[in-house]
mmCIF file of C-alpha atoms in Angstrom:
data_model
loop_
_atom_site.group_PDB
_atom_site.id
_atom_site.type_symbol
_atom_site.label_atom_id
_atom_site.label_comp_id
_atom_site.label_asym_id
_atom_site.label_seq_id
_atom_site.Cartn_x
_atom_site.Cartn_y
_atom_site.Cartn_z
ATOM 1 C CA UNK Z 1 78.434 115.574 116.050
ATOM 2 C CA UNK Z 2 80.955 112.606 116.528
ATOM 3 C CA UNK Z 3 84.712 113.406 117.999
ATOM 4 C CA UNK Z 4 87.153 112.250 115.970
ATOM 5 C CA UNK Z 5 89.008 109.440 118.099
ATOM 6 C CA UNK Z 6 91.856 109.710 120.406
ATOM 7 C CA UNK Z 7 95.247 109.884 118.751
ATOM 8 C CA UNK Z 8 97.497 106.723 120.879
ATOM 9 C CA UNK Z 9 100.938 106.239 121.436
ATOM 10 C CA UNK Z 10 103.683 104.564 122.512
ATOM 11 C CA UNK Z 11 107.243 106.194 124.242
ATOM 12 C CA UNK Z 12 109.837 103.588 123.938
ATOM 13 C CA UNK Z 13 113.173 105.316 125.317
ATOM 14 C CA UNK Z 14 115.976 103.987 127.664
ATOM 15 C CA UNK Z 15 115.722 107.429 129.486
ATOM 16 C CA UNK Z 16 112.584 108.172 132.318
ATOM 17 C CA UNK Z 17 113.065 111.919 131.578
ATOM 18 C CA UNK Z 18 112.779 111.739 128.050
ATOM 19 C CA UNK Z 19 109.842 109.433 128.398
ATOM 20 C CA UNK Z 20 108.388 111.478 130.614
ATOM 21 C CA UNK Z 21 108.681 115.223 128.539
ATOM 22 C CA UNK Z 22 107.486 113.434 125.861
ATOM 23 C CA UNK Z 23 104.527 112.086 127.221
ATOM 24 C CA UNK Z 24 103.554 115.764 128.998
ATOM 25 C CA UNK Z 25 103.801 117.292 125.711
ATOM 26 C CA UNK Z 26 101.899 115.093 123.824
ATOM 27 C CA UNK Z 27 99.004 114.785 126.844
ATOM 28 C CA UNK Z 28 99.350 118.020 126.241
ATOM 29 C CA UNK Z 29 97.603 118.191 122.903
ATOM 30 C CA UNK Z 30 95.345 115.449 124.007
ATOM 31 C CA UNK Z 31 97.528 112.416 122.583
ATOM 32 C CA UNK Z 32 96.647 109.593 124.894
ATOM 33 C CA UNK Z 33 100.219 107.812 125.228
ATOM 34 C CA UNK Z 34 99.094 104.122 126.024
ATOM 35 C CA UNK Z 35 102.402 103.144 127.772
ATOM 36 C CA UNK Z 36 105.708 103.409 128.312
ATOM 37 C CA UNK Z 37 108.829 101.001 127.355
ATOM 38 C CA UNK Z 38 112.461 101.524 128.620
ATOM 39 C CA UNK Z 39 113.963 98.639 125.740
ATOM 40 C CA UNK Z 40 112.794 97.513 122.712
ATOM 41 C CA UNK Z 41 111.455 93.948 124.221
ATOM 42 C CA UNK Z 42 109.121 96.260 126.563
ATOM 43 C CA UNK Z 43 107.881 98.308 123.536
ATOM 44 C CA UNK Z 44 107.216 95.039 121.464
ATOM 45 C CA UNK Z 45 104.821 94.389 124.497
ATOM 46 C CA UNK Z 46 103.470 97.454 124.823
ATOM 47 C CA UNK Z 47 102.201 98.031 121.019
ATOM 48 C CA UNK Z 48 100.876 94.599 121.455
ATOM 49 C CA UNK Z 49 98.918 95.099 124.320
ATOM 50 C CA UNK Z 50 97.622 98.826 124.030
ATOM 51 C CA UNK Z 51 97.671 99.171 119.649
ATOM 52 C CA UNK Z 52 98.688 102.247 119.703
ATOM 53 C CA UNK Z 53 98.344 104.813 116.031
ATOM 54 C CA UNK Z 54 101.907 105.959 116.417
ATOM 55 C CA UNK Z 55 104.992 104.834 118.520
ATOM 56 C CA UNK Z 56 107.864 106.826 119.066
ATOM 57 C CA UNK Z 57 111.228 104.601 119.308
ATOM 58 C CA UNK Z 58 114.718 105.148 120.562
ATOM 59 C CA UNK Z 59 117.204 103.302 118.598
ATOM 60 C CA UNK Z 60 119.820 102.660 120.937
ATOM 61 C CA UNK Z 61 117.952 100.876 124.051
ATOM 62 C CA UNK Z 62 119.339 97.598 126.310
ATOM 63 C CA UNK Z 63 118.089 93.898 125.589
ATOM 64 C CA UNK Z 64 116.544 94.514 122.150
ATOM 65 C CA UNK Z 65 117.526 97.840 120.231
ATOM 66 C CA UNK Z 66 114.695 100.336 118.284
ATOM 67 C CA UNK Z 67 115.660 98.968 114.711
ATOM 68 C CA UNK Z 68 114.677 94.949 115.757
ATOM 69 C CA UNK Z 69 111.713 96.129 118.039
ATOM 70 C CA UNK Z 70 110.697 98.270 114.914
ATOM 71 C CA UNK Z 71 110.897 94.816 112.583
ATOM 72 C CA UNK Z 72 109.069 93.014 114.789
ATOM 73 C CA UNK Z 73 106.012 95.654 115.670
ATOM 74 C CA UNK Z 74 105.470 96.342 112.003
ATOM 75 C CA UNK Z 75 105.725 92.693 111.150
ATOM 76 C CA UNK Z 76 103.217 91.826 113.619
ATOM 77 C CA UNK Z 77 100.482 94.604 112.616
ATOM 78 C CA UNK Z 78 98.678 96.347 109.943
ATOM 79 C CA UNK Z 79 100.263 98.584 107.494
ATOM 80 C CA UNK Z 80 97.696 100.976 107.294
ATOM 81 C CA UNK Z 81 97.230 101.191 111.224
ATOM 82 C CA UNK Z 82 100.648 102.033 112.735
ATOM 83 C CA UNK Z 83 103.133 104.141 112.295
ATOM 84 C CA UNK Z 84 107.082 104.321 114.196
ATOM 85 C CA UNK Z 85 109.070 107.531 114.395
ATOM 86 C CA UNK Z 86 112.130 106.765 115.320
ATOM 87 C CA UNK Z 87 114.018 109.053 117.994
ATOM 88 C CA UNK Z 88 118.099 110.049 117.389
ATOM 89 C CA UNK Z 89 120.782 112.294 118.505
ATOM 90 C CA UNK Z 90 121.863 112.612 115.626
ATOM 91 C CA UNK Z 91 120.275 113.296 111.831
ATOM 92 C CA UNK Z 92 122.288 110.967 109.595
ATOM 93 C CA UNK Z 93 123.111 108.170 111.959
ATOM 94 C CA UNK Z 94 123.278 104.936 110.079
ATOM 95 C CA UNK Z 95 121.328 103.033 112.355
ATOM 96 C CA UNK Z 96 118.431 105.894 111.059
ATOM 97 C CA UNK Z 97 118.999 104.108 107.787
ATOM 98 C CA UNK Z 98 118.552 100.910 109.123
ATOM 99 C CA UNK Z 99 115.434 101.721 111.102
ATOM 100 C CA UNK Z 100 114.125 103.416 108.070
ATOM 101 C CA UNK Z 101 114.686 100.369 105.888
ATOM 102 C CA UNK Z 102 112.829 98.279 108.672
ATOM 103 C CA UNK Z 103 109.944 100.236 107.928
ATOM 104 C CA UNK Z 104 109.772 103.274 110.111
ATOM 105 C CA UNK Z 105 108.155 106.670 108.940
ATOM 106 C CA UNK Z 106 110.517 109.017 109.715
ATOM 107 C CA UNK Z 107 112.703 110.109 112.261
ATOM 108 C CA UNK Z 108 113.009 113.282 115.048
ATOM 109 C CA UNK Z 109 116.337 114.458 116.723
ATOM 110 C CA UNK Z 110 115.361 114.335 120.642
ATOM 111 C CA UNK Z 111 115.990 117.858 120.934
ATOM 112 C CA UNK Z 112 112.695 118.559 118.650
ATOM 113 C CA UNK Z 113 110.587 121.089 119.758
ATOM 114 C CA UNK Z 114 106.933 120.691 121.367
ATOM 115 C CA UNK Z 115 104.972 122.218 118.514
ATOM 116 C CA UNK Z 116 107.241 119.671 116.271
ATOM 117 C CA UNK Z 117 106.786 116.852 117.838
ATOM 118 C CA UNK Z 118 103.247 116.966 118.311
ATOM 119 C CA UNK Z 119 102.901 118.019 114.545
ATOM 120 C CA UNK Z 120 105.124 115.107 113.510
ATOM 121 C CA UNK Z 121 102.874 111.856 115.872
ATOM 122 C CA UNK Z 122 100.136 114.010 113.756
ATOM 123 C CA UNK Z 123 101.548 113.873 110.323
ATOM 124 C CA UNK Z 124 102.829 110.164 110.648
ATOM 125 C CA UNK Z 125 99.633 109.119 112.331
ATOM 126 C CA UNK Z 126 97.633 110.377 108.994
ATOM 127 C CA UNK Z 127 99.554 108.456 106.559
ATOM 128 C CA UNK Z 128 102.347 111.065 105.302
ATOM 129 C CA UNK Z 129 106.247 110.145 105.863
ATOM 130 C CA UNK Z 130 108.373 112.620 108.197
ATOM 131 C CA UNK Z 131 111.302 113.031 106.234
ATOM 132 C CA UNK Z 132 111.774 116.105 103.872
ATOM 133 C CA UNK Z 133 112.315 114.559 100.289
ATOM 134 C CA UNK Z 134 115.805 116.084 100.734
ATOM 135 C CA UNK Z 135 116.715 114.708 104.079
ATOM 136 C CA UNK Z 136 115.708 111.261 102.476
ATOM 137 C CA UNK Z 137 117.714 111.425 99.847
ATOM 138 C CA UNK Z 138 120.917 112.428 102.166
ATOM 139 C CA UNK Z 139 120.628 109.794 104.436
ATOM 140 C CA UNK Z 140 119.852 107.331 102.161
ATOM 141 C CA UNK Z 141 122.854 108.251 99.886
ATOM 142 C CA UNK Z 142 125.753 108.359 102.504
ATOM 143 C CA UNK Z 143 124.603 104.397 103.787
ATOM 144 C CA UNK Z 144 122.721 103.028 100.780
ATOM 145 C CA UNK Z 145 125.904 102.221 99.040
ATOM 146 C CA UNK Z 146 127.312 100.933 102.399
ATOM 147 C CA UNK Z 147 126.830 96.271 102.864
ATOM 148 C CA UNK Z 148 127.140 96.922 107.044
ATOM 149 C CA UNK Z 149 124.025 99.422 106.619
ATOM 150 C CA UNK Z 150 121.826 97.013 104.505
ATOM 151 C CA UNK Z 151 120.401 94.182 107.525
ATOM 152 C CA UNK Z 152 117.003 94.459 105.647
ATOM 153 C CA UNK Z 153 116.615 95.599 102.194
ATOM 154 C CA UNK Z 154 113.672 95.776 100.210
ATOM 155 C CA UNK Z 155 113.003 93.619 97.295
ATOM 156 C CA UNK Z 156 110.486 94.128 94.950
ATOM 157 C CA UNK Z 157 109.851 93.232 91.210
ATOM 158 C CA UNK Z 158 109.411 96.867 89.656
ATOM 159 C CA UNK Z 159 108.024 95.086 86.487
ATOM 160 C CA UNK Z 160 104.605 96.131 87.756
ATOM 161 C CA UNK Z 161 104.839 99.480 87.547
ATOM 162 C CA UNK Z 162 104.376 101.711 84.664
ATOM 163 C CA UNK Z 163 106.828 103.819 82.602
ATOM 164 C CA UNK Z 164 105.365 107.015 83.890
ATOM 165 C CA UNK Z 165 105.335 105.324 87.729
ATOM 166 C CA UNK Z 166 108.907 104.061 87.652
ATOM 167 C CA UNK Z 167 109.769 107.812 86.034
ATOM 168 C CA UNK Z 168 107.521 109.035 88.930
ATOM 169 C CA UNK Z 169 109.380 106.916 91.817
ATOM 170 C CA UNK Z 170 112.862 107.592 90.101
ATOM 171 C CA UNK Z 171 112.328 111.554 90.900
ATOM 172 C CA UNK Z 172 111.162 110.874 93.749
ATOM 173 C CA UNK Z 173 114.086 108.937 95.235
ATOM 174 C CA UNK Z 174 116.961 111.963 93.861
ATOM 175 C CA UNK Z 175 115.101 113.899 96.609
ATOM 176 C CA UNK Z 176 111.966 116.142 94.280
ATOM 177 C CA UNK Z 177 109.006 116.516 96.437
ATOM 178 C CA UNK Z 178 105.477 116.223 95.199
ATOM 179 C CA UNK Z 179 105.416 120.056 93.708
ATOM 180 C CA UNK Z 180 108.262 119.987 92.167
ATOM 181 C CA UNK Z 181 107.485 116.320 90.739
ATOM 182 C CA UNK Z 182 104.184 118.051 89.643
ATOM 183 C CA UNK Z 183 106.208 121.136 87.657
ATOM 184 C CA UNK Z 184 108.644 118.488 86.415
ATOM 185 C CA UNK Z 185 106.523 116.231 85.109
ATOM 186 C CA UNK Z 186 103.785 118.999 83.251
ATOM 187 C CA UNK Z 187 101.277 117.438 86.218
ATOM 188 C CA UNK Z 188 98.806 118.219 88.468
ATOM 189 C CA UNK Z 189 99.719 117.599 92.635
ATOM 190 C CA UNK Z 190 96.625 115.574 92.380
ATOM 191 C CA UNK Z 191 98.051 113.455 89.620
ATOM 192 C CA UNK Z 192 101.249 113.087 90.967
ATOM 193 C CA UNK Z 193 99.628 112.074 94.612
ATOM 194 C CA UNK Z 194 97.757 109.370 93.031
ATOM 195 C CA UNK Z 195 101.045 107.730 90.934
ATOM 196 C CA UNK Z 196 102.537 107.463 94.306
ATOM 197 C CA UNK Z 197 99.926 106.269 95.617
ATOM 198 C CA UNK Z 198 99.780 103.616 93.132
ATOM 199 C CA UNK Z 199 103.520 103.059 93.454
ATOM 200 C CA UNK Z 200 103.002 102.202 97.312
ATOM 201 C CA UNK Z 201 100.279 100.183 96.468
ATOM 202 C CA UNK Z 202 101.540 97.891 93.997
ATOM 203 C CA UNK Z 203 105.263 97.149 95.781
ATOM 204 C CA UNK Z 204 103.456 97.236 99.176
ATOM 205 C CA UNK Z 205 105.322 99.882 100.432
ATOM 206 C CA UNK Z 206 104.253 101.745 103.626
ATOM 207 C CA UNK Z 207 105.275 105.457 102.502
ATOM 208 C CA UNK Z 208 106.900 107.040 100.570
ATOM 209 C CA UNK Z 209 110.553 106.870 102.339
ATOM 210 C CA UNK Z 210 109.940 103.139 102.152
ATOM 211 C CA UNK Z 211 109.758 104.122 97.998
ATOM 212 C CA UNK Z 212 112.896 106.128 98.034
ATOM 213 C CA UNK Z 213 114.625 103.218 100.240
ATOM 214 C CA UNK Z 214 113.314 100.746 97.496
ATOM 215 C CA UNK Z 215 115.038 102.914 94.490
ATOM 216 C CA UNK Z 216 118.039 102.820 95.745
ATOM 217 C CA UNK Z 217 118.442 99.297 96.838
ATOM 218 C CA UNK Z 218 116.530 98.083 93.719
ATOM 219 C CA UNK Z 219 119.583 99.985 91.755
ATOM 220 C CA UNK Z 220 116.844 102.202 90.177
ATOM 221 C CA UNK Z 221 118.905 105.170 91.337
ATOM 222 C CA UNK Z 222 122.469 105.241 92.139
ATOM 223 C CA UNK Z 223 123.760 107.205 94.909
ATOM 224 C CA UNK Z 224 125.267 110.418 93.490
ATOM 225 C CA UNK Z 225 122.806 110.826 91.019
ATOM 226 C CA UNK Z 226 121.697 114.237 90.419
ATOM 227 C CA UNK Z 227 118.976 115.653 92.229
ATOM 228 C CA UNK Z 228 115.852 116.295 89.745
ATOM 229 C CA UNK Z 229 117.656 114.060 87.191
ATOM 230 C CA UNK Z 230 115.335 111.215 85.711
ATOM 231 C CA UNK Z 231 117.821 109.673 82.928
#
């Protein structure tokens, strides 16, 4: 019977300590963590060289910060291969909106726990986004709104999509996860997993916080618009 392969990652943090707990806890759980970047200019390197699944990225780092080393690692590789998580002191930090918009996953305070982060690498690494649809919606509604929080937006004709997918990516951006999209909607999970999966597909999103990014910067939804409200 064949193993499945070895999760890899990637630590990129100005801190050895942090670097260093990290990488114990994910050995741990028999994460292989390729190598180890103190800036962003040393991660863009890394990811290059080792291709990891998942790297974890501090925002604020010397020479080249988290949210450009993020740009540039996703620009450079495939979609459906890598995924960043980026690492923050604090949950609704604007440069998480920017590193978000850039095309990162999700983010984790540093202070996560072990079972949490290794759950999260997991999560990320299978495709899924780390943010609560909730937590999204927060962040993206206190900086979406903002010009100095907008260095990268999305833009994408929504023409494509269908009534019931623009309907399906409008609750989704005021912050309705996939069950309550489901009871909302009179749908199955199933049905609603497959719309956004056909949303992602056709604006060439990466997840589905990329889709919530795209709503709002698209003018789709307005920050301050009810949560659960379609019209």
């Amino acid at each position: 019977m064949n193993q499945p392969p070895t999760l890899r990652a990637v630590i990129a943090d100005d801190q050895a300590l942090v670097r260093t707990g990290f990488g114990m806890i994910l050995a741990a759980d028999g994460i292989e963590v390729t190598a180890e970047a103190a800036d962003g200019a040393e991660a863009v390197d890394a990811v290059r060289r080792t291709r990891p699944d998942v790297v974890l990225m501090d925002i604020r780092m010397p020479r080249m910060d988290g949210i450009e080393a993020t740009r540039r690692i996703l620009a450079d590789s495939d979609p459906a291969a890598l995924r960043v998580i980026i690492l923050t002191t604090y949950d609704l930090d604007h440069y998480v909106y920017a590193a978000l918009t850039a095309g990162a996953s999700g983010f984790l305070l540093k202070d996560v726990t072990p079972e949490h982060l290794v759950a999260a690498v997991r999560l990320v690494q299978s495709g899924d986004a780390l943010l609560a649809p909730a937590i999204t919606r927060r962040l993206i509604e206190r900086f979406a709104h903002r010009e100095e929080a907008r260095p990268a937006a999305l833009h994408r004709d929504l023409s494509g999509l269908t009534p019931r997918e623009l309907e399906v990516l409008r609750l989704l951006a005021t912050g309705l996860s996939n069950a309550e999209l489901a009871d909302r909607l009179f749908l199955s999970p199933t049905t609603v997993k497959t719309h956004i999966g056909r949303i992602l597909s056709k604006l060439d999103l990466r997840d589905r916080v990329q889709a919530v990014v795209l709503a709002y910067e698209s003018g789709l939804v307005a920050p301050g618009d009810p949560a659960g409200d379609g019209q």
